[in-house]
PDB file of C-alpha atoms in Angstrom:
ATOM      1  CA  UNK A   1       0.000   0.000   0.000  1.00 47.00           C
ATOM      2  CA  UNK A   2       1.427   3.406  -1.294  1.00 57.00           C
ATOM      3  CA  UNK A   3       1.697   5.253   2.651  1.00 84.00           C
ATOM      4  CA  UNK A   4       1.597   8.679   0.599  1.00 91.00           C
ATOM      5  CA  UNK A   5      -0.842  10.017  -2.557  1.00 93.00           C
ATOM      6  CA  UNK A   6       0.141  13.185  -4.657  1.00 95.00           C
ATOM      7  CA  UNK A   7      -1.313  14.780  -7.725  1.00 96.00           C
ATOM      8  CA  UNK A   8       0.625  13.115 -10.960  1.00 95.00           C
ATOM      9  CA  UNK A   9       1.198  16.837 -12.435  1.00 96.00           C
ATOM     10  CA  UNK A  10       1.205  20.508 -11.592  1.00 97.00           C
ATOM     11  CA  UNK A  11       2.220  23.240 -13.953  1.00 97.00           C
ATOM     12  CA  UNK A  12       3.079  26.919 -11.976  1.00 96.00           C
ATOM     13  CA  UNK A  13       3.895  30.242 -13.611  1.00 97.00           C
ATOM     14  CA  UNK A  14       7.949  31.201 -13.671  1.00 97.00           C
ATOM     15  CA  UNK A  15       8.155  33.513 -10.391  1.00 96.00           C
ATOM     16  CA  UNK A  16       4.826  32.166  -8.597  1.00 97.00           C
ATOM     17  CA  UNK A  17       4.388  29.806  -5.456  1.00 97.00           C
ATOM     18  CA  UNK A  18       4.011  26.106  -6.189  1.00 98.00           C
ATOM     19  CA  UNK A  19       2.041  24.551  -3.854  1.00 98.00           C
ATOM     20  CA  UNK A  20       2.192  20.708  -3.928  1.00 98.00           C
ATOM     21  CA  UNK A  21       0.006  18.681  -1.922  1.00 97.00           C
ATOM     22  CA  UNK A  22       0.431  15.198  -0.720  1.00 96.00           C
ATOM     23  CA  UNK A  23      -1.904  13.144   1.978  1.00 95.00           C
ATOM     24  CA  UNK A  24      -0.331  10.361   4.143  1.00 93.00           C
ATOM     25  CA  UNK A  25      -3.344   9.921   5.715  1.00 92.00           C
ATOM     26  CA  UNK A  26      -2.370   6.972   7.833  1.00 90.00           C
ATOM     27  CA  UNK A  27       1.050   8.269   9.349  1.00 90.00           C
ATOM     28  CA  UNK A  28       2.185   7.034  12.296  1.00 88.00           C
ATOM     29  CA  UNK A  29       3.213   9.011  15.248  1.00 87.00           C
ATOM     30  CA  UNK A  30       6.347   8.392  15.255  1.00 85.00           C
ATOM     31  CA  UNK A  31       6.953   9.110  11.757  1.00 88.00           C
ATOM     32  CA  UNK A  32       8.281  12.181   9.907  1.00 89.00           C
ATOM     33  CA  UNK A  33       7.218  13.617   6.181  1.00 92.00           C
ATOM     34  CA  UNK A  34      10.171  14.485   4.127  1.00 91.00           C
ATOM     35  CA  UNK A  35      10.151  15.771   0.678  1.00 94.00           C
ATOM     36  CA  UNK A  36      12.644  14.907  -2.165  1.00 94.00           C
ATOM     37  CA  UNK A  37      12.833  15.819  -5.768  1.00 96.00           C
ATOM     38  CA  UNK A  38      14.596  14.714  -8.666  1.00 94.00           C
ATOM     39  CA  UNK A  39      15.421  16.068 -11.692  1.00 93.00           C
ATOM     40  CA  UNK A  40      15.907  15.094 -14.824  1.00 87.00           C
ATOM     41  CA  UNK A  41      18.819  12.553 -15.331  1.00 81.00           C
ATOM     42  CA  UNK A  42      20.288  13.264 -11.570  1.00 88.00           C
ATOM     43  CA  UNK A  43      19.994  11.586  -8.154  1.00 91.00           C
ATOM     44  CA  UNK A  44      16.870  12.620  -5.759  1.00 92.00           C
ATOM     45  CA  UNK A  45      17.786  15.418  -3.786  1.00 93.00           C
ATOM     46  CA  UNK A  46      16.595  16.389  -0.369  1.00 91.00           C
ATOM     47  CA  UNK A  47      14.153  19.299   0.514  1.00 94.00           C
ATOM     48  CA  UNK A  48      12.665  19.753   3.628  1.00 93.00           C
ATOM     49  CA  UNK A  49      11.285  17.472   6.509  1.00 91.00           C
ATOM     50  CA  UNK A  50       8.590  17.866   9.378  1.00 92.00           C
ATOM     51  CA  UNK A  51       6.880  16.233  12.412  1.00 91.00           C
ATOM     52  CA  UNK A  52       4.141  18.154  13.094  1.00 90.00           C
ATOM     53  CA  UNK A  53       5.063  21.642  13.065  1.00 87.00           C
ATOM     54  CA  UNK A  54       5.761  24.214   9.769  1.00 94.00           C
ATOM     55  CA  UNK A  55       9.085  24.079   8.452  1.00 95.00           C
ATOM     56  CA  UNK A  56      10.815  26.356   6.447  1.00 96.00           C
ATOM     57  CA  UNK A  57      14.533  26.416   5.141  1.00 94.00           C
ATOM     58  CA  UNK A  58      16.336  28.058   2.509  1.00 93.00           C
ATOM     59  CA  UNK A  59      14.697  25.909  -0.830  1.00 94.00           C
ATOM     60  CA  UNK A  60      11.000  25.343   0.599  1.00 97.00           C
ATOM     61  CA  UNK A  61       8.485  25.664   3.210  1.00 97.00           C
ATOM     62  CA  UNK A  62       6.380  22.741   4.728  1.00 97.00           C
ATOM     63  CA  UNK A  63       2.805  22.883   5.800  1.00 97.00           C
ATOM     64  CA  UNK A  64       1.718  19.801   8.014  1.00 96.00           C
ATOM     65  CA  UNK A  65      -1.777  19.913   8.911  1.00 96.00           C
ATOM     66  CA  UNK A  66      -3.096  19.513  12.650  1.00 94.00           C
ATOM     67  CA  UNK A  67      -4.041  16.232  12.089  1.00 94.00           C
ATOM     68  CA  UNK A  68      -1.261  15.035  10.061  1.00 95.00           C
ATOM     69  CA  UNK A  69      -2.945  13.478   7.396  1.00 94.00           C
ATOM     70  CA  UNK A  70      -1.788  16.121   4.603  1.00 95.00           C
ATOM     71  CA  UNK A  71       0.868  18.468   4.381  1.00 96.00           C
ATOM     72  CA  UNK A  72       1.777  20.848   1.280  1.00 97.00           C
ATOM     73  CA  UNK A  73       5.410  21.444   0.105  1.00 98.00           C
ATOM     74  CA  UNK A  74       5.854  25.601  -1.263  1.00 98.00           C
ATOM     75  CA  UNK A  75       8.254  26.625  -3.316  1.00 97.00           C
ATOM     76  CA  UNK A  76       8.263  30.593  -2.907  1.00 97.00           C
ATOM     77  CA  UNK A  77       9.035  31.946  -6.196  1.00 95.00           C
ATOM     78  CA  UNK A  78       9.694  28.827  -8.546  1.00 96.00           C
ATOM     79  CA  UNK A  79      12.015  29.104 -11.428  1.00 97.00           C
ATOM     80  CA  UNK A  80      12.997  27.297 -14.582  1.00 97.00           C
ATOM     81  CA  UNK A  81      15.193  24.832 -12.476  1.00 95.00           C
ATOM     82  CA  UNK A  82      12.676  23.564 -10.123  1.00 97.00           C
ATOM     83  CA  UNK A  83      11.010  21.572 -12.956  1.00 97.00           C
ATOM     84  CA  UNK A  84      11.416  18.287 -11.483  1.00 97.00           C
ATOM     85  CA  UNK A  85       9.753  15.217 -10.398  1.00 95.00           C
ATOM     86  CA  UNK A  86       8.365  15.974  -6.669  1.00 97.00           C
ATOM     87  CA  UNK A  87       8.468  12.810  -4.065  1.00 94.00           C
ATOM     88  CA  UNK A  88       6.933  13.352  -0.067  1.00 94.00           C
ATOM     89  CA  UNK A  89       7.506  10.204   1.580  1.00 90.00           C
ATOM     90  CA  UNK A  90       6.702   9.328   5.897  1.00 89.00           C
ATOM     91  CA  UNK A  91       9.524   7.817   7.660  1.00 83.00           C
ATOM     92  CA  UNK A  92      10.825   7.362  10.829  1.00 76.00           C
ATOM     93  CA  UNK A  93      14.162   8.357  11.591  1.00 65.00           C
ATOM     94  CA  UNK A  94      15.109   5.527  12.235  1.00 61.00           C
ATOM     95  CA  UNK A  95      15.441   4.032   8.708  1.00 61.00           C
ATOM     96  CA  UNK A  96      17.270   4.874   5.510  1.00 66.00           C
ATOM     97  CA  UNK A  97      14.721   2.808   3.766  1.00 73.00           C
ATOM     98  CA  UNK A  98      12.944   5.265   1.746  1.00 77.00           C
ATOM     99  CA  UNK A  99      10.209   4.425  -0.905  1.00 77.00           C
ATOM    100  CA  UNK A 100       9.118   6.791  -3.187  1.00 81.00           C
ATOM    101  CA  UNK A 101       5.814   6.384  -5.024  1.00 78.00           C
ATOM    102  CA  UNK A 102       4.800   8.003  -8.010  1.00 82.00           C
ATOM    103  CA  UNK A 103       5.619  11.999  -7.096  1.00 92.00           C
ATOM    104  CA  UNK A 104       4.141  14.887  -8.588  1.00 96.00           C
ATOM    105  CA  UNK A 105       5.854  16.310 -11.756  1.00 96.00           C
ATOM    106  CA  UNK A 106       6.299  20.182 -11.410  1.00 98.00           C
ATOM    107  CA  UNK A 107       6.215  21.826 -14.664  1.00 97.00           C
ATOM    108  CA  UNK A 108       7.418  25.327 -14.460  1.00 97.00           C
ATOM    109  CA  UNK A 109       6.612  27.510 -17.141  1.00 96.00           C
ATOM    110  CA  UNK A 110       7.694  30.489 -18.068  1.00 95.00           C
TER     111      UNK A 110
ATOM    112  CA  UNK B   1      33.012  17.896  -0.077  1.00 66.00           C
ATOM    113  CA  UNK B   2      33.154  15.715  -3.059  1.00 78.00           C
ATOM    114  CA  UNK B   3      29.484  14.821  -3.613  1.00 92.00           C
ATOM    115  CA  UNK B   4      28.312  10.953  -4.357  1.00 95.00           C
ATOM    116  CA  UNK B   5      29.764   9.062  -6.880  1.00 96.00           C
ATOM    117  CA  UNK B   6      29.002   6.421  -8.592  1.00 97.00           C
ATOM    118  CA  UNK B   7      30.974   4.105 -11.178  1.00 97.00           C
ATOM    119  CA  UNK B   8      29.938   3.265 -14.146  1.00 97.00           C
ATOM    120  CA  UNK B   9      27.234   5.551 -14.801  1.00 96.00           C
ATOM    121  CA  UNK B  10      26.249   3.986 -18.015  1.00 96.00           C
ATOM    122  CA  UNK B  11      26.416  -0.255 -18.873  1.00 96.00           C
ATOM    123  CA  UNK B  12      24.939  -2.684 -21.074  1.00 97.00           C
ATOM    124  CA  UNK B  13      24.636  -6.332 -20.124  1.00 97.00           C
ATOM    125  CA  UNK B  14      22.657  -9.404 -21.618  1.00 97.00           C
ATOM    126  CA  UNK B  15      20.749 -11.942 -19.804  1.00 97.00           C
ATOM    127  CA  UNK B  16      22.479 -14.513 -17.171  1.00 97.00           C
ATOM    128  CA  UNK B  17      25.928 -12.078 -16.986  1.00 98.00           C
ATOM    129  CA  UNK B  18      26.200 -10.682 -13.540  1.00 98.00           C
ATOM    130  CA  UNK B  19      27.429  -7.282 -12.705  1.00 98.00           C
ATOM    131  CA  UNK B  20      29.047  -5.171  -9.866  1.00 98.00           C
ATOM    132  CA  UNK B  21      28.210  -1.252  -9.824  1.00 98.00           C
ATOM    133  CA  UNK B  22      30.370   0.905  -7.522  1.00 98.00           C
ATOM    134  CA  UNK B  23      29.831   3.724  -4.496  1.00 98.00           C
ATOM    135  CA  UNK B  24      31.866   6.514  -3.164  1.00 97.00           C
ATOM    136  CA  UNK B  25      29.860   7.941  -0.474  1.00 95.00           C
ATOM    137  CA  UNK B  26      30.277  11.562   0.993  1.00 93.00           C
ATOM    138  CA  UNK B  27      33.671  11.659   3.325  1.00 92.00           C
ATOM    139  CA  UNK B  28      32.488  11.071   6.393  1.00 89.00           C
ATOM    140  CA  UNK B  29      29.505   9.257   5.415  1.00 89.00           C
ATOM    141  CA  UNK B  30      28.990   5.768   7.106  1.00 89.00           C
ATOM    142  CA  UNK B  31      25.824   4.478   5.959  1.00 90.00           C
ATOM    143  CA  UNK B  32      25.463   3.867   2.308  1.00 93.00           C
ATOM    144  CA  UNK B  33      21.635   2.712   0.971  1.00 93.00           C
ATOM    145  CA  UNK B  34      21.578   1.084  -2.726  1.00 96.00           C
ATOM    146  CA  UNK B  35      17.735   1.644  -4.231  1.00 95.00           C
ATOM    147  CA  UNK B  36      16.297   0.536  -7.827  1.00 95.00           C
ATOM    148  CA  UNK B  37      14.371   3.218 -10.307  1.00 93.00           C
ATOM    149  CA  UNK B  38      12.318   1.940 -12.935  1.00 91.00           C
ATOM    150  CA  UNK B  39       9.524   3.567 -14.392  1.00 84.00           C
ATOM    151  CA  UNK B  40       6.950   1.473 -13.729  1.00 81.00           C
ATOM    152  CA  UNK B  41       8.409   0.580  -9.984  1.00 81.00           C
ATOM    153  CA  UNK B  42       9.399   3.877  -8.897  1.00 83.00           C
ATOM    154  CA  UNK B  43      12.223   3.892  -6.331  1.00 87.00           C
ATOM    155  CA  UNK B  44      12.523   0.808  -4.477  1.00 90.00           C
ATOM    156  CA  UNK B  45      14.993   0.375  -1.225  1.00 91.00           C
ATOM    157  CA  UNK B  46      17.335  -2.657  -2.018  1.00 95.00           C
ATOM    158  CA  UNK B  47      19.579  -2.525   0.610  1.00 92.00           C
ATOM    159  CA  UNK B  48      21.407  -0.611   3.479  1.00 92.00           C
ATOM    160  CA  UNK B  49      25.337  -0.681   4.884  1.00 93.00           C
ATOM    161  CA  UNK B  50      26.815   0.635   7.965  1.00 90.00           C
ATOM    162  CA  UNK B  51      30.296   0.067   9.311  1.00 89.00           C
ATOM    163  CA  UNK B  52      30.512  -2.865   7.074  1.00 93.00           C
ATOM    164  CA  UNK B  53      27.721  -4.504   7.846  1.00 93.00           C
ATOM    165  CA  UNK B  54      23.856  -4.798   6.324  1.00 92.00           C
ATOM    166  CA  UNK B  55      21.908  -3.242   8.439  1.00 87.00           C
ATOM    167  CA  UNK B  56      18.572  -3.007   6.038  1.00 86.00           C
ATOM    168  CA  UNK B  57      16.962  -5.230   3.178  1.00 90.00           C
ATOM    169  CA  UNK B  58      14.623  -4.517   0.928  1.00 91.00           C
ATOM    170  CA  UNK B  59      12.445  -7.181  -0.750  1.00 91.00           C
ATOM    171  CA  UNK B  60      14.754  -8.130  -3.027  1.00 95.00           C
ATOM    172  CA  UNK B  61      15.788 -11.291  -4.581  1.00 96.00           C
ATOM    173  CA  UNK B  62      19.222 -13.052  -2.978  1.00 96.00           C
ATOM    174  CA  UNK B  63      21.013 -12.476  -6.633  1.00 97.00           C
ATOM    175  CA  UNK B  64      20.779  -8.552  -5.636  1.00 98.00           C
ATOM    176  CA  UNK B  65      23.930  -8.584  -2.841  1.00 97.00           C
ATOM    177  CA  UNK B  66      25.782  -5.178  -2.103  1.00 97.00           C
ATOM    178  CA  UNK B  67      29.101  -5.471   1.016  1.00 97.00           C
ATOM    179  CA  UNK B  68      30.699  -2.175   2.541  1.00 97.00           C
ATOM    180  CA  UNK B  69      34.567  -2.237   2.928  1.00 96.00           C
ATOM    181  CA  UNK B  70      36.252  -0.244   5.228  1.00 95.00           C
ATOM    182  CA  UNK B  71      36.839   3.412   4.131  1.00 94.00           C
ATOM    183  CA  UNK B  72      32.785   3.040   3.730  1.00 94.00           C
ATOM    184  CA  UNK B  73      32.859   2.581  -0.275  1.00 97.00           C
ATOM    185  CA  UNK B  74      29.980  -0.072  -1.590  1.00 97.00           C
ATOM    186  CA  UNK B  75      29.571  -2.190  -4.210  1.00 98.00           C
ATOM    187  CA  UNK B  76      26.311  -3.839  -5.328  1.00 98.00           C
ATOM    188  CA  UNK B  77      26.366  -7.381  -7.707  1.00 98.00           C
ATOM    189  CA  UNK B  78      23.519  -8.576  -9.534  1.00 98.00           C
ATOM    190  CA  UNK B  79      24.156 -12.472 -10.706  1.00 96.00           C
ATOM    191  CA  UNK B  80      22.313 -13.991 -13.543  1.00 97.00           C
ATOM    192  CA  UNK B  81      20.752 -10.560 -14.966  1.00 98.00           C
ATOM    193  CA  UNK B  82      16.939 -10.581 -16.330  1.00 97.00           C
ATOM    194  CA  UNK B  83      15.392  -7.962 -18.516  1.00 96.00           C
ATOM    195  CA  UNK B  84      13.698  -6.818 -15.740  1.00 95.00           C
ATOM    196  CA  UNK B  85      17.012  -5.470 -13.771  1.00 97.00           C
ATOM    197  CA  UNK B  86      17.101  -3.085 -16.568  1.00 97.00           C
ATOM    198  CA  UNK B  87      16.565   0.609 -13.969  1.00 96.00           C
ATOM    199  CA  UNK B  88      18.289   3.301 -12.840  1.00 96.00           C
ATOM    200  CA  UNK B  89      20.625   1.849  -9.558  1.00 97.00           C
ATOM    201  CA  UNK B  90      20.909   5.182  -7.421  1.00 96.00           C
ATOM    202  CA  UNK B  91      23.198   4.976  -4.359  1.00 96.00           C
ATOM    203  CA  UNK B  92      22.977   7.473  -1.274  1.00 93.00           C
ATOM    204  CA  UNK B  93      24.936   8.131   1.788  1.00 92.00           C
ATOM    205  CA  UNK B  94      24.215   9.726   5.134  1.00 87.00           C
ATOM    206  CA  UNK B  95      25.572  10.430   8.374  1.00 80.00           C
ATOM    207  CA  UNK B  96      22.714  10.007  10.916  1.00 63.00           C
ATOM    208  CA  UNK B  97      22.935  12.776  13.516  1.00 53.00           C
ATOM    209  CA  UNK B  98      20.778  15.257  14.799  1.00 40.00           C
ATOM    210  CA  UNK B  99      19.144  18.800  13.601  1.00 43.00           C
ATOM    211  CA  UNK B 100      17.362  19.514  17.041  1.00 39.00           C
ATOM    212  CA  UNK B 101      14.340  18.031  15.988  1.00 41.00           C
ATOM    213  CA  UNK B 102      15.393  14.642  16.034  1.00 42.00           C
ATOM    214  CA  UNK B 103      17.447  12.426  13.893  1.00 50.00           C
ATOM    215  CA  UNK B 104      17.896  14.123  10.517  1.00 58.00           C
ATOM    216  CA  UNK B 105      17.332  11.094   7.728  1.00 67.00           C
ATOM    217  CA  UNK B 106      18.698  13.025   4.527  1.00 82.00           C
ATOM    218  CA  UNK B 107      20.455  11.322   2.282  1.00 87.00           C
ATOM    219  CA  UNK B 108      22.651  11.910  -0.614  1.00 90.00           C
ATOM    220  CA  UNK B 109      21.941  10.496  -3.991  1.00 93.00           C
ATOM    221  CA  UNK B 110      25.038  10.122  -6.549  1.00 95.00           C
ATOM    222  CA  UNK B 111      24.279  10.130 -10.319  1.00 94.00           C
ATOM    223  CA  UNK B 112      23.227   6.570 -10.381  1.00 96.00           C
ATOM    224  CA  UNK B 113      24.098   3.631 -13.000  1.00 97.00           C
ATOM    225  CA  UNK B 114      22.004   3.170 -15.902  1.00 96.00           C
ATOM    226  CA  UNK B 115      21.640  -0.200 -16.407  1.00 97.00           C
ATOM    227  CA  UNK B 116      20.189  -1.869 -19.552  1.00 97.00           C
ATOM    228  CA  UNK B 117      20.159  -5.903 -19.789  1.00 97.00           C
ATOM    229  CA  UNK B 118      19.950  -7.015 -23.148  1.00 96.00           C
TER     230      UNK B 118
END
C-alpha cells in the first residue's frame, strides 16, 4: 500500500508559489514527512522534513496539517530549475529505507 | 566535499551475466543505501550498509547482494541478470545525527548507473 498520494502533475507560472500537496493519511506518530525531488537525469535530492510543526529552510516551506494526514510542500518563487519530479515520503528516523511512489511532476513555465 | 559518486554511470549487459556497480559515499559518510528506479516501480529500497555490515533489506531477490569495505565505499552485484534489472541503480549516503528536531534522515543520492540488460 502506497503510505503517501500526490497529484501526478502541476504546472506553476515562472516567479509564482508552487504549492504541492500530498496526503499520508495513515502516518504514524512516530513518523516524519520528508520531501525529495529529482530532476531530470540526476539523483533525488533532499528538501525539507517535518513532524508536526511548519518548516521552512532556505529551498521550501512545509505545511503539516493539525491532524497530520496532509501536508503541502511551497516553493516561494519557482524558477525554470525547479522543474522536477516531486516525491513526499513518511519515515521514521530511524530508517534509511525510503520508498518513493509516483511523485508529482512540477512543470514550471515560463 | 566531493558529492556521491558512482561508477559506471552507463552499462549494457545481456541476460544470465552478472554485474558489480560501484559507491563513493560523501567523506564522512557511514551508511550507504543502494535503491532501484524503474519507471513502472518507482524507487525501491534494495539494501542498506553501515560500518561494514547490512543493516537493512529490501524485498529483493538473494542475486541482488551489495558489502561495505572499510573506508565506507559499496559495491552492489547482480548475478544472472533478467530484462527486468534493466533501472536506474541510485546509491545514497548519510551520516545520521541530529538537527534539534530529532534524527535528521537526509540522504545523498550520486548520479546513479544506468543499467540496460539485453
Amino acid at each position: 500500500d502506497a503510505k503517501t498520494t500526490q497529484p501526478p502533475s502541476m504546472d506553476c507560472a515562472e516567479g509564482r508559489a508552487a504549492n504541492l500537496p500530498c496526503n499520508h493519511s495513515t502516518i504514524s506518530g512516530n513518523e516524519y514527512v520528508y520531501w525529495y525531488r529529482q530532476i531530470h537525469s540526476q539523483g533525488p535530492q533532499y528538501i525539507i522534513h517535518g513532524l508536526k510543526n511548519n518548516e521552512t529552510n532556505e529551498m521550501a516551506s512545509l505545511i503539516i496539517t493539525e491532524d497530520r494526514k496532509s501536508s503541502t510542500l511551497i516553493l516561494p518563487h519557482a524558477t525554470l530549475r525547479d522543474t522536477a519530479v516531486y516525491y513526499c515520503i513518511v519515515i521514521t528516523n530511524a530508517g534509511n529505507m525510503l520508498t518513493f511512489g509516483g511523485g508529482t511532476r512540477l512543470m514550471v513555465k515560463p | 566535499k566531493a558529492g556521491v559518486t558512482q561508477t559506471p554511470r552507463y552499462l549494457i549487459k545481456t541476460r544470465g551475466q552478472q554485474v558489480t556497480l560501484s559507491c563513493s559515499p560523501i567523506s564522512g559518510h557511514r551508511s550507504v543505501s543502494w535503491y532501484q528506479q524503474t519507471p513502472g516501480q518507482g524507487l525501491q529500497f534494495l539494501f542498506e550498509y553501515f560500518s561494514e555490515t547490512q543493516r537493512n533489506k529490501g524485498n529483493f531477490p538473494g542475486r541482488f547482494s551489495g558489502r561495505q569495505f572499510s573506508n565506507s565505499r559499496s559495491e552492489m552485484n547482480v548475478s544472472t541478470l533478467e530484462l527486468g534489472d534493466s533501472a536506474l541503480y541510485l546509491c545514497a549516503s548519510s551520516a545520521p545525527g541530529t538537527s534539534g528536531r530529532g534524527s535528521h534522515n537526509e540522504q545523498f543520492f550520486g548520479p546513479g548507473t544506468r543499467l540496460t540488460v539485453l
